[in-house]
mmCIF file of C-alpha atoms in Angstrom:
data_model
loop_
_atom_site.group_PDB
_atom_site.id
_atom_site.type_symbol
_atom_site.label_atom_id
_atom_site.label_comp_id
_atom_site.label_asym_id
_atom_site.label_seq_id
_atom_site.Cartn_x
_atom_site.Cartn_y
_atom_site.Cartn_z
ATOM 1 C CA MET S 1 293.027 110.819 212.870
ATOM 2 C CA CYS S 2 290.268 109.156 210.884
ATOM 3 C CA ASP S 3 289.598 109.617 207.162
ATOM 4 C CA GLY S 4 292.371 112.189 207.082
ATOM 5 C CA ARG S 5 291.082 114.477 209.823
ATOM 6 C CA THR S 6 290.908 114.796 213.594
ATOM 7 C CA PRO S 7 287.482 114.720 215.311
ATOM 8 C CA THR S 8 285.727 117.972 216.029
ATOM 9 C CA GLN S 9 285.018 119.164 219.583
ATOM 10 C CA ASP S 10 281.334 118.248 219.070
ATOM 11 C CA GLU S 11 282.243 114.717 217.933
ATOM 12 C CA LEU S 12 284.732 114.148 220.728
ATOM 13 C CA PRO S 13 284.246 116.511 223.680
ATOM 14 C CA THR S 14 287.046 116.812 226.256
ATOM 15 C CA CYS S 15 286.612 114.689 229.377
ATOM 16 C CA TYR S 16 288.641 116.866 231.761
ATOM 17 C CA MET S 17 289.554 120.429 232.602
ATOM 18 C CA GLY S 18 293.147 121.488 231.914
ATOM 19 C CA ASP S 19 295.772 119.802 229.737
ATOM 20 C CA ASP S 20 295.454 116.175 230.865
ATOM 21 C CA TRP S 21 293.797 113.702 233.248
ATOM 22 C CA SER S 22 295.824 114.885 236.283
ATOM 23 C CA GLY S 23 293.794 114.882 239.489
ATOM 24 C CA VAL S 24 290.852 112.980 237.964
ATOM 25 C CA THR S 25 289.522 110.129 240.124
ATOM 26 C CA LEU S 26 288.837 106.663 238.719
ATOM 27 C CA LEU S 27 285.080 107.230 239.028
ATOM 28 C CA GLU S 28 285.328 110.543 237.174
ATOM 29 C CA PHE S 29 287.476 108.804 234.559
ATOM 30 C CA MET S 30 284.812 106.122 234.065
ATOM 31 C CA ASP S 31 281.928 108.598 234.019
ATOM 32 C CA CYS S 32 283.115 110.362 230.861
ATOM 33 C CA ALA S 33 281.018 109.078 227.957
ATOM 34 C CA HIS S 34 283.673 110.158 225.433
ATOM 35 C CA ASN S 35 286.639 108.494 227.164
ATOM 36 C CA LEU S 36 288.909 107.059 224.467
ATOM 37 C CA ALA S 37 290.186 104.452 226.950
ATOM 38 C CA ASN S 38 286.881 102.577 226.664
ATOM 39 C CA ASN S 39 287.087 99.693 224.174
ATOM 40 C CA ARG S 40 290.387 101.133 222.996
ATOM 41 C CA GLN S 41 291.754 97.888 221.550
ATOM 42 C CA VAL S 42 288.712 97.404 219.314
ATOM 43 C CA ARG S 43 288.924 100.998 218.129
ATOM 44 C CA MET S 44 292.663 100.696 217.422
ATOM 45 C CA LEU S 45 292.167 97.533 215.345
ATOM 46 C CA ALA S 46 288.910 98.451 213.593
ATOM 47 C CA ASP S 47 288.382 100.556 210.487
ATOM 48 C CA LEU S 48 286.632 103.575 212.028
ATOM 49 C CA SER S 49 285.631 104.952 208.630
ATOM 50 C CA LEU S 50 283.060 102.112 208.417
ATOM 51 C CA VAL S 51 281.064 103.821 211.174
ATOM 52 C CA GLY S 52 281.629 107.463 210.246
ATOM 53 C CA CYS S 53 284.734 107.877 212.406
ATOM 54 C CA TYR S 54 283.792 109.768 215.603
ATOM 55 C CA ASN S 55 280.432 111.010 214.317
ATOM 56 C CA ILE S 56 278.090 108.990 216.550
ATOM 57 C CA SER S 57 274.997 110.294 214.723
ATOM 58 C CA PHE S 58 276.130 108.325 211.656
ATOM 59 C CA MET S 59 274.299 105.167 212.921
ATOM 60 C CA ASN S 60 272.753 103.748 216.091
ATOM 61 C CA GLU S 61 275.078 102.562 218.867
ATOM 62 C CA SER S 62 274.378 98.814 218.686
ATOM 63 C CA GLU S 63 274.956 98.723 214.912
ATOM 64 C CA ARG S 64 278.121 100.809 215.352
ATOM 65 C CA ASN S 65 279.445 98.463 218.054
ATOM 66 C CA GLU S 66 278.742 95.360 215.971
ATOM 67 C CA ILE S 67 280.543 96.775 212.918
ATOM 68 C CA LEU S 68 283.538 97.943 214.963
ATOM 69 C CA LEU S 69 283.923 94.588 216.703
ATOM 70 C CA GLN S 70 283.640 92.609 213.461
ATOM 71 C CA SER S 71 286.134 94.916 211.738
ATOM 72 C CA ALA S 72 288.607 94.512 214.618
ATOM 73 C CA LYS S 73 288.225 90.714 214.508
ATOM 74 C CA ASN S 74 288.752 90.621 210.740
ATOM 75 C CA ASN S 75 291.859 92.801 210.931
ATOM 76 C CA LEU S 76 293.291 90.706 213.759
ATOM 77 C CA LYS S 77 292.616 87.518 211.794
ATOM 78 C CA ASN S 78 294.430 88.955 208.768
ATOM 79 C CA MET S 79 297.591 89.752 210.742
ATOM 80 C CA ALA S 80 300.453 87.348 210.120
ATOM 81 C CA PHE S 81 301.233 87.360 213.816
ATOM 82 C CA PHE S 82 300.008 88.648 217.148
ATOM 83 C CA GLY S 83 300.821 87.562 220.687
ATOM 84 C CA LEU S 84 299.187 87.596 224.094
ATOM 85 C CA THR S 85 300.983 88.878 227.179
ATOM 86 C CA GLU S 86 299.833 86.002 229.383
ATOM 87 C CA TYR S 87 301.240 83.428 226.918
ATOM 88 C CA GLN S 88 304.826 84.651 226.561
ATOM 89 C CA ARG S 89 306.398 81.279 225.669
ATOM 90 C CA LYS S 90 303.681 80.425 223.159
ATOM 91 C CA THR S 91 303.989 83.955 221.733
ATOM 92 C CA GLN S 92 307.741 83.472 221.294
ATOM 93 C CA TYR S 93 307.205 80.066 219.681
ATOM 94 C CA LEU S 94 304.681 81.462 217.178
ATOM 95 C CA PHE S 95 306.833 84.502 216.398
ATOM 96 C CA GLU S 96 309.889 82.338 215.712
ATOM 97 C CA ARG S 97 307.942 79.928 213.481
ATOM 98 C CA THR S 98 306.056 82.692 211.652
ATOM 99 C CA PHE S 99 309.133 84.761 210.781
ATOM 100 C CA ASN S 100 311.755 81.972 210.781
ATOM 101 C CA LEU S 101 313.777 83.720 213.489
ATOM 102 C CA LYS S 102 315.287 82.499 216.738
ATOM 103 C CA PHE S 103 315.546 84.537 219.930
ATOM 104 C CA ILE S 104 318.758 84.256 221.940
ATOM 105 C CA SER S 105 316.907 83.496 225.174
ATOM 106 C CA PRO S 106 313.368 82.424 226.067
ATOM 107 C CA PHE S 107 310.716 84.983 226.943
ATOM 108 C CA THR S 108 309.981 85.369 230.648
ATOM 109 C CA GLN S 109 306.404 84.933 231.804
ATOM 110 C CA LEU S 110 305.464 87.744 234.210
ATOM 111 C CA ASN S 111 301.900 87.716 235.486
ATOM 112 C CA SER S 112 302.310 90.533 237.979
ATOM 113 C CA THR S 113 301.198 93.958 236.737
ATOM 114 C CA ARG S 114 300.817 97.415 238.233
ATOM 115 C CA ALA S 115 297.061 97.070 237.789
ATOM 116 C CA ALA S 116 297.088 93.942 239.980
ATOM 117 C CA ASN S 117 298.264 96.089 242.891
ATOM 118 C CA VAL S 118 295.287 98.464 242.635
ATOM 119 C CA ASP S 119 292.586 97.655 245.149
ATOM 120 C CA THR S 120 289.107 98.017 243.579
ATOM 121 C CA ASP S 121 285.794 96.628 244.734
ATOM 122 C CA GLU S 122 283.617 94.277 242.702
ATOM 123 C CA LEU S 123 281.194 97.023 241.590
ATOM 124 C CA VAL S 124 284.053 99.060 240.102
ATOM 125 C CA ARG S 125 285.404 95.983 238.296
ATOM 126 C CA GLN S 126 281.954 95.265 236.901
ATOM 127 C CA ARG S 127 281.664 98.862 235.700
ATOM 128 C CA ILE S 128 285.076 98.636 233.983
ATOM 129 C CA ALA S 129 283.962 95.403 232.294
ATOM 130 C CA GLU S 130 280.748 97.089 231.093
ATOM 131 C CA LEU S 131 282.651 100.056 229.679
ATOM 132 C CA ASN S 132 285.003 97.705 227.827
ATOM 133 C CA PHE S 133 282.541 95.008 226.740
ATOM 134 C CA LEU S 134 283.709 95.141 223.120
ATOM 135 C CA ASP S 135 287.354 94.752 224.144
ATOM 136 C CA MET S 136 286.424 91.769 226.313
ATOM 137 C CA GLN S 137 284.683 90.088 223.373
ATOM 138 C CA LEU S 138 287.673 90.841 221.156
ATOM 139 C CA TYR S 139 290.011 89.384 223.776
ATOM 140 C CA GLU S 140 288.050 86.098 223.914
ATOM 141 C CA PHE S 141 288.154 85.927 220.120
ATOM 142 C CA ALA S 142 291.894 86.749 220.081
ATOM 143 C CA LYS S 143 292.674 84.139 222.729
ATOM 144 C CA ASP S 144 290.799 81.439 220.829
ATOM 145 C CA LEU S 145 292.459 82.415 217.524
ATOM 146 C CA PHE S 146 295.897 82.586 219.145
ATOM 147 C CA LEU S 147 295.586 79.107 220.697
ATOM 148 C CA GLN S 148 294.288 77.692 217.396
ATOM 149 C CA ARG S 149 297.318 79.128 215.575
ATOM 150 C CA PHE S 150 299.639 77.753 218.238
ATOM 151 C CA GLN S 151 298.075 74.279 218.035
ATOM 152 C CA PHE S 152 298.121 74.297 214.222
ATOM 153 C CA THR S 153 301.789 75.352 214.136
ATOM 154 C CA ARG S 154 302.767 72.668 216.660
ATOM 155 C CA GLN S 155 300.936 69.964 214.679
ATOM 156 C CA LYS S 156 302.538 71.161 211.445
ATOM 157 C CA GLU S 157 305.984 71.055 213.059
ATOM 158 C CA HIS S 158 305.374 67.505 214.369
ATOM 159 C CA GLN S 159 304.227 66.393 210.902
ATOM 160 C CA GLU S 160 307.361 67.894 209.328
ATOM 161 C CA GLU S 161 309.567 66.127 211.892
ATOM 162 C CA ARG S 162 307.807 62.787 211.249
ATOM 163 C CA GLU S 163 308.183 63.262 207.489
ATOM 164 C CA LYS S 164 311.877 64.072 207.923
ATOM 165 C CA ARG S 165 312.430 60.897 209.995
ATOM 166 C CA ARG S 166 310.503 58.852 207.396
ATOM 167 C CA LYS S 167 312.744 60.191 204.616
ATOM 168 C CA GLU S 168 315.873 59.439 206.631
ATOM 169 C CA ARG S 169 314.747 55.843 207.292
ATOM 170 C CA ARG S 170 313.837 55.363 203.601
ATOM 171 C CA LEU S 171 317.268 56.677 202.572
ATOM 172 C CA ILE S 172 319.002 54.238 204.939
ATOM 173 C CA ARG S 173 316.911 51.323 203.593
ATOM 174 C CA GLU S 174 317.733 52.308 200.001
ATOM 175 C CA GLN S 175 321.453 52.486 200.809
ATOM 176 C CA LYS S 176 321.338 49.034 202.432
ATOM 177 C CA ALA S 177 319.437 47.613 199.454
ATOM 178 C CA ARG S 178 321.961 49.067 196.990
ATOM 179 C CA HIS S 179 324.819 47.635 199.027
ATOM 180 C CA SER S 180 323.318 44.113 199.137
ATOM 181 C CA ASN S 181 322.798 44.134 195.322
ATOM 182 C CA MET S 182 326.465 44.900 194.539
ATOM 183 C CA PRO S 183 328.626 42.223 192.797
ATOM 184 C CA PRO S 184 330.696 40.145 195.300
ATOM 185 C CA GLU S 185 334.018 41.721 194.243
ATOM 186 C CA GLU S 186 332.620 45.212 194.987
ATOM 187 C CA GLN S 187 331.254 44.299 198.389
ATOM 188 C CA ILE S 188 333.431 45.163 201.351
ATOM 189 C CA THR S 189 334.871 41.997 202.858
ATOM 190 C CA THR S 190 333.952 41.226 206.442
ATOM 191 C CA GLU S 191 336.464 38.357 206.861
ATOM 192 C CA ASP S 192 338.854 38.774 209.748
ATOM 193 C CA TYR S 193 342.653 38.649 209.667
ATOM 194 C CA THR S 194 342.902 35.004 210.993
ATOM 195 C CA SER S 195 340.862 33.550 208.128
ATOM 196 C CA GLN S 196 343.068 35.431 205.634
ATOM 197 C CA VAL S 197 346.226 34.002 207.253
ATOM 198 C CA THR S 198 344.773 30.438 207.129
ATOM 199 C CA ARG S 199 343.953 30.830 203.416
ATOM 200 C CA TRP S 200 347.523 31.972 202.626
#
């Protein structure tokens, strides 16, 4: 859906025969110019109405791509929180600090994926990168923004901890100062039992 309607068949032709992608090879999958898998993350985050939704005659391709990428970046930047799969612990830390929540157990970092088990040659990987060049730019932007937010939150937390310790030390000093300024009869005696016995 975009601007309240689904794309027409002319705007978004079908990439396969039948009901779904069953039986389609990876090369056939990549060869479809209208494949919604290409640059999917940018499209999901961007405001498609800025480029006429799925009407590619609305503007030239380079202008369209630039607007979509910038829109996706802006929307990502305006989100209170987002995480990255390859930074599970940092993602958990940011989530907990952003929403003032605490998870029962730490996130587990898993770097093994189903895609990692697929054997593809370098040419195929290059082709996938070309088809998803906007997503790759968005990812680099997201990674940089994510690490900046993490660093900022850590620094803020350290500053708050230092300020808390400073306040605690100041409070202790003030209590000691008040105690030393008390009249002698109000001060707690530190004389031991033997000196009291000698005086009696």
